[in-house]
Amino acid sequence: RRRRIPQVQLKLQRKEEDLGQEDVYDDTAESMAVSDEEAEEITLRKKQKTMEKAFETRTRLSQPYEENARPAGVRKHTSVLKVKLLSSHSRSLPTAPDSAVSDISGLEAGVVPIVTTRGSSITETTVDRIFALLKHTEEGLSYWEFSDELDQLLNISSGRCVQIFNTAGLRSLGAKVARQLLQLVASLLVLQLLMQHLPQLFPSCRTLLQLDVAQVAAQWRSAVQQVLTWAKGVDSMHPSVYSRLELGRSWDDVTRKLIGVSGA
Protein backbone atom coordinates (compact mmCIF):
# COMPACT_ATOMS: atom_id res chain seq x y z
CA ARG A 1 0.00 0.00 0.00
CA ARG A 2 2.90 2.33 0.67
CA ARG A 3 4.17 1.77 -2.85
CA ARG A 4 0.78 2.74 -4.29
CA ILE A 5 0.68 6.17 -2.60
CA PRO A 6 3.06 7.88 -5.06
CA GLN A 7 0.95 6.51 -7.92
CA VAL A 8 -2.22 7.90 -6.38
CA GLN A 9 -0.54 11.29 -5.87
CA LEU A 10 0.58 11.30 -9.52
CA LYS A 11 -2.96 10.57 -10.65
CA LEU A 12 -4.30 13.40 -8.44
CA GLN A 13 -1.81 15.87 -9.84
CA ARG A 14 -2.67 14.94 -13.40
CA LYS A 15 -6.37 15.25 -12.77
CA GLU A 16 -5.85 18.60 -11.05
CA GLU A 17 -3.89 19.87 -14.05
CA ASP A 18 -6.51 18.63 -16.49
CA LEU A 19 -9.47 20.14 -14.64
CA GLY A 20 -7.68 23.31 -13.49
CA GLN A 21 -9.23 22.96 -10.04
CA GLU A 22 -7.83 22.74 -6.55
CA ASP A 23 -10.67 20.94 -4.78
CA VAL A 24 -10.60 17.57 -6.58
CA TYR A 25 -9.27 15.46 -3.74
CA ASP A 26 -12.60 14.43 -2.30
CA ASP A 27 -14.07 13.40 -5.63
CA THR A 28 -10.91 11.51 -6.63
CA ALA A 29 -10.72 9.69 -3.33
CA GLU A 30 -14.30 8.59 -3.72
CA SER A 31 -13.92 7.46 -7.33
CA MET A 32 -10.63 5.59 -6.85
CA ALA A 33 -10.12 2.48 -4.78
CA VAL A 34 -7.68 3.73 -2.18
CA SER A 35 -6.78 2.52 1.27
CA ASP A 36 -7.35 4.39 4.51
CA GLU A 37 -3.75 5.58 4.55
CA GLU A 38 -4.11 6.93 1.04
CA ALA A 39 -7.33 8.69 1.92
CA GLU A 40 -5.66 10.24 4.97
CA GLU A 41 -2.80 11.45 2.79
CA ILE A 42 -5.28 13.04 0.41
CA THR A 43 -7.12 14.76 3.27
CA LEU A 44 -3.88 16.14 4.69
CA ARG A 45 -2.88 17.57 1.32
CA LYS A 46 -6.25 19.21 0.96
CA LYS A 47 -6.01 20.82 4.39
CA GLN A 48 -2.52 22.08 3.59
CA LYS A 49 -3.78 23.64 0.35
CA THR A 50 -6.66 25.31 2.19
CA MET A 51 -4.34 26.77 4.85
CA GLU A 52 -1.93 28.08 2.19
CA LYS A 53 -4.81 29.74 0.34
CA ALA A 54 -6.12 31.35 3.53
CA PHE A 55 -2.64 32.64 4.36
CA GLU A 56 -2.29 34.21 0.91
CA THR A 57 -5.67 35.90 1.30
CA ARG A 58 -4.77 37.39 4.70
CA THR A 59 -1.44 38.61 3.35
CA ARG A 60 -3.11 40.30 0.39
CA LEU A 61 -5.71 42.03 2.57
CA SER A 62 -3.10 43.26 5.03
CA GLN A 63 -1.16 45.11 2.32
CA PRO A 64 -1.74 48.91 1.98
CA TYR A 65 -4.53 49.81 -0.39
CA GLU A 66 -2.86 51.98 -3.01
CA GLU A 67 -4.73 55.12 -4.04
CA ASN A 68 -3.98 54.59 -7.72
CA ALA A 69 -5.40 51.09 -7.58
CA ARG A 70 -8.83 52.38 -6.54
CA PRO A 71 -11.55 52.92 -9.11
CA ALA A 72 -12.25 56.55 -9.91
CA GLY A 73 -15.66 56.41 -8.23
CA VAL A 74 -14.11 55.12 -5.01
CA ARG A 75 -11.51 57.89 -4.92
CA LYS A 76 -14.16 60.54 -5.48
CA HIS A 77 -16.49 59.14 -2.81
CA THR A 78 -13.63 58.93 -0.32
CA SER A 79 -12.66 62.54 -0.99
CA VAL A 80 -16.20 63.74 -0.42
CA LEU A 81 -16.41 61.72 2.79
CA LYS A 82 -13.15 63.23 4.02
CA VAL A 83 -14.48 66.74 3.36
CA LYS A 84 -17.67 65.97 5.30
CA LEU A 85 -15.74 64.56 8.23
CA LEU A 86 -13.38 67.52 8.30
CA SER A 87 -16.29 69.96 8.09
CA SER A 88 -18.10 68.25 10.96
CA HIS A 89 -14.94 68.18 13.03
CA SER A 90 -14.11 71.82 12.34
CA ARG A 91 -17.51 72.95 13.66
CA SER A 92 -16.63 71.55 17.07
CA LEU A 93 -13.31 73.40 17.23
CA PRO A 94 -12.85 76.92 18.64
CA THR A 95 -12.74 79.58 15.94
CA ALA A 96 -10.25 82.39 15.53
CA PRO A 97 -10.40 85.23 18.06
CA ASP A 98 -11.50 87.76 15.44
CA SER A 99 -14.38 85.59 14.26
CA ALA A 100 -17.98 86.56 14.87
CA VAL A 101 -18.43 83.34 16.76
CA SER A 102 -15.34 83.47 18.97
CA ASP A 103 -15.55 83.38 22.75
CA ILE A 104 -15.15 86.83 24.30
CA SER A 105 -17.53 86.57 27.23
CA GLY A 106 -15.67 83.58 28.63
CA LEU A 107 -18.87 81.61 29.17
CA GLU A 108 -19.59 79.45 26.14
CA ALA A 109 -18.03 79.70 22.71
CA GLY A 110 -20.28 80.96 19.94
CA VAL A 111 -21.60 84.37 21.02
CA VAL A 112 -19.94 87.78 21.06
CA PRO A 113 -21.47 91.18 21.89
CA ILE A 114 -23.34 92.74 18.98
CA VAL A 115 -23.73 96.16 20.61
CA THR A 116 -22.01 98.71 18.38
CA THR A 117 -21.94 101.66 20.82
CA ARG A 118 -21.52 101.55 24.58
CA GLY A 119 -23.40 103.86 26.94
CA SER A 120 -27.02 104.67 27.75
CA SER A 121 -28.14 105.27 24.20
CA ILE A 122 -31.65 104.03 24.99
CA THR A 123 -33.59 106.72 26.80
CA GLU A 124 -37.21 107.30 27.68
CA THR A 125 -37.59 109.47 24.60
CA THR A 126 -36.65 106.59 22.30
CA VAL A 127 -38.91 104.00 23.93
CA ASP A 128 -41.92 105.23 21.95
CA ARG A 129 -40.05 104.68 18.68
CA ILE A 130 -38.93 101.23 19.78
CA PHE A 131 -42.46 100.11 20.61
CA ALA A 132 -43.73 101.63 17.37
CA LEU A 133 -41.69 98.99 15.52
CA LEU A 134 -43.69 96.12 17.04
CA LYS A 135 -45.22 93.64 14.61
CA HIS A 136 -48.64 92.24 15.40
CA THR A 137 -50.14 88.82 14.80
CA GLU A 138 -53.74 87.90 13.97
CA GLU A 139 -54.11 86.63 17.52
CA GLY A 140 -53.40 90.08 18.92
CA LEU A 141 -49.86 89.27 20.05
CA SER A 142 -46.72 91.26 19.30
CA TYR A 143 -43.03 90.80 18.58
CA TRP A 144 -40.01 92.69 17.29
CA GLU A 145 -38.13 91.92 14.11
CA PHE A 146 -34.58 92.88 13.18
CA SER A 147 -34.41 95.96 10.95
CA ASP A 148 -32.09 98.85 10.21
CA GLU A 149 -34.25 101.21 12.25
CA LEU A 150 -34.24 98.88 15.25
CA ASP A 151 -30.46 98.57 14.92
CA GLN A 152 -30.09 102.34 15.12
CA LEU A 153 -32.38 102.71 18.12
CA LEU A 154 -30.69 99.92 20.07
CA ASN A 155 -27.17 100.48 18.71
CA ILE A 156 -26.78 96.84 17.76
CA SER A 157 -25.73 94.94 14.66
CA SER A 158 -28.52 92.54 13.74
CA GLY A 159 -26.47 91.31 10.80
CA ARG A 160 -23.81 90.11 13.18
CA CYS A 161 -26.44 88.44 15.33
CA VAL A 162 -27.89 86.60 12.33
CA GLN A 163 -24.40 85.52 11.35
CA ILE A 164 -23.79 84.04 14.80
CA PHE A 165 -27.00 81.99 14.68
CA ASN A 166 -26.49 80.86 11.08
CA THR A 167 -22.95 79.75 11.90
CA ALA A 168 -24.34 77.76 14.82
CA GLY A 169 -26.68 75.91 12.45
CA LEU A 170 -29.96 77.83 12.62
CA ARG A 171 -30.69 77.29 8.92
CA SER A 172 -30.77 73.54 9.41
CA LEU A 173 -34.09 74.00 11.23
CA GLY A 174 -35.78 75.32 8.09
CA ALA A 175 -36.40 78.81 6.74
CA LYS A 176 -39.74 79.33 8.52
CA VAL A 177 -38.48 78.18 11.91
CA ALA A 178 -35.25 80.16 11.51
CA ARG A 179 -37.16 83.36 10.81
CA GLN A 180 -39.46 82.82 13.78
CA LEU A 181 -36.53 82.16 16.11
CA LEU A 182 -34.73 85.29 14.94
CA GLN A 183 -37.89 87.24 15.74
CA LEU A 184 -37.82 85.66 19.20
CA VAL A 185 -34.18 86.68 19.65
CA ALA A 186 -34.95 90.23 18.52
CA SER A 187 -37.89 90.50 20.93
CA LEU A 188 -35.93 89.18 23.91
CA LEU A 189 -32.97 91.42 23.03
CA VAL A 190 -35.19 94.48 23.12
CA LEU A 191 -36.56 93.53 26.54
CA GLN A 192 -33.07 92.76 27.83
CA LEU A 193 -31.72 96.13 26.66
CA LEU A 194 -34.71 98.00 28.08
CA MET A 195 -34.14 96.38 31.46
CA GLN A 196 -30.44 97.24 31.33
CA HIS A 197 -30.85 100.89 30.34
CA LEU A 198 -34.21 101.77 31.86
CA PRO A 199 -34.63 99.73 35.05
CA GLN A 200 -37.02 102.31 36.43
CA LEU A 201 -39.46 101.50 33.63
CA PHE A 202 -38.56 97.86 33.04
CA PRO A 203 -37.35 96.20 36.24
CA SER A 204 -34.76 93.50 35.64
CA CYS A 205 -35.51 89.86 36.30
CA ARG A 206 -33.60 86.61 36.32
CA THR A 207 -35.74 85.01 33.61
CA LEU A 208 -37.00 87.03 30.66
CA LEU A 209 -39.94 84.77 29.90
CA GLN A 210 -41.02 85.02 33.54
CA LEU A 211 -40.86 88.82 33.64
CA ASP A 212 -43.31 90.30 36.14
CA VAL A 213 -45.37 92.52 33.87
CA ALA A 214 -47.00 94.18 36.88
CA GLN A 215 -43.66 95.87 37.59
CA VAL A 216 -43.43 97.39 34.09
CA ALA A 217 -44.44 101.03 33.57
CA ALA A 218 -48.18 101.27 32.99
CA GLN A 219 -47.93 102.74 29.47
CA TRP A 220 -45.93 99.73 28.23
CA ARG A 221 -47.45 97.00 30.35
CA SER A 222 -49.98 95.74 27.81
CA ALA A 223 -47.45 95.72 24.94
CA VAL A 224 -44.88 93.85 27.01
CA GLN A 225 -47.50 91.28 28.01
CA GLN A 226 -48.34 90.67 24.33
CA VAL A 227 -44.65 90.21 23.52
CA LEU A 228 -44.11 87.78 26.41
CA THR A 229 -47.17 85.72 25.47
CA TRP A 230 -45.96 85.45 21.89
CA ALA A 231 -42.39 84.64 22.99
CA LYS A 232 -43.53 81.88 25.35
CA GLY A 233 -45.55 80.31 22.53
CA VAL A 234 -42.56 80.26 20.17
CA ASP A 235 -40.28 78.94 22.90
CA SER A 236 -42.69 76.10 23.66
CA MET A 237 -42.87 75.15 19.98
CA HIS A 238 -39.07 75.09 19.67
CA PRO A 239 -37.76 74.29 23.16
CA SER A 240 -34.10 74.62 24.13
CA VAL A 241 -32.92 75.77 20.71
CA TYR A 242 -30.17 77.78 22.42
CA SER A 243 -28.83 74.54 23.85
CA ARG A 244 -29.13 72.61 20.59
CA LEU A 245 -27.19 75.36 18.80
CA GLU A 246 -24.70 75.41 21.69
CA LEU A 247 -25.04 79.16 22.18
CA GLY A 248 -25.92 79.30 25.86
CA ARG A 249 -27.72 77.81 28.82
CA SER A 250 -30.93 79.81 28.35
CA TRP A 251 -32.35 82.70 26.34
CA ASP A 252 -31.33 84.99 29.19
CA ASP A 253 -27.77 83.72 28.92
CA VAL A 254 -27.70 84.17 25.14
CA THR A 255 -29.17 87.68 25.12
CA ARG A 256 -26.88 88.82 27.94
CA LYS A 257 -23.85 87.65 26.02
CA LEU A 258 -25.14 89.33 22.86
CA ILE A 259 -25.15 92.70 24.64
CA GLY A 260 -21.94 92.04 26.54
CA VAL A 261 -23.42 91.64 30.00
CA SER A 262 -22.21 88.91 32.34
CA GLY A 263 -24.76 86.45 33.69
CA ALA A 264 -26.57 87.10 36.91
Tab-separated table of N, CA, C and O in Angstrom, residues 48 98 123 156 173 238 243:
chain	number	residue	atom	x	y	z
A	48	GLN	N	-3.696	21.233	3.789
A	48	GLN	CA	-2.521	22.081	3.590
A	48	GLN	C	-2.786	23.120	2.512
A	48	GLN	O	-2.412	24.283	2.638
A	98	ASP	N	-10.832	86.657	16.101
A	98	ASP	CA	-11.501	87.764	15.436
A	98	ASP	C	-12.775	87.331	14.733
A	98	ASP	O	-13.396	88.106	14.028
A	123	THR	N	-33.014	105.820	25.793
A	123	THR	CA	-33.594	106.721	26.800
A	123	THR	C	-35.114	106.639	26.730
A	123	THR	O	-35.687	105.998	25.843
A	156	ILE	N	-27.240	98.222	17.893
A	156	ILE	CA	-26.785	96.842	17.762
A	156	ILE	C	-26.559	96.530	16.286
A	156	ILE	O	-26.957	97.311	15.409
A	173	LEU	N	-32.750	74.182	10.682
A	173	LEU	CA	-34.090	73.996	11.228
A	173	LEU	C	-35.183	74.358	10.238
A	173	LEU	O	-36.364	74.149	10.518
A	238	HIS	N	-40.463	75.437	19.997
A	238	HIS	CA	-39.070	75.090	19.670
A	238	HIS	C	-38.237	75.159	20.959
A	238	HIS	O	-37.437	76.071	21.135
A	243	SER	N	-29.691	75.645	23.447
A	243	SER	CA	-28.829	74.538	23.849
A	243	SER	C	-28.451	73.675	22.653
A	243	SER	O	-27.302	73.253	22.518
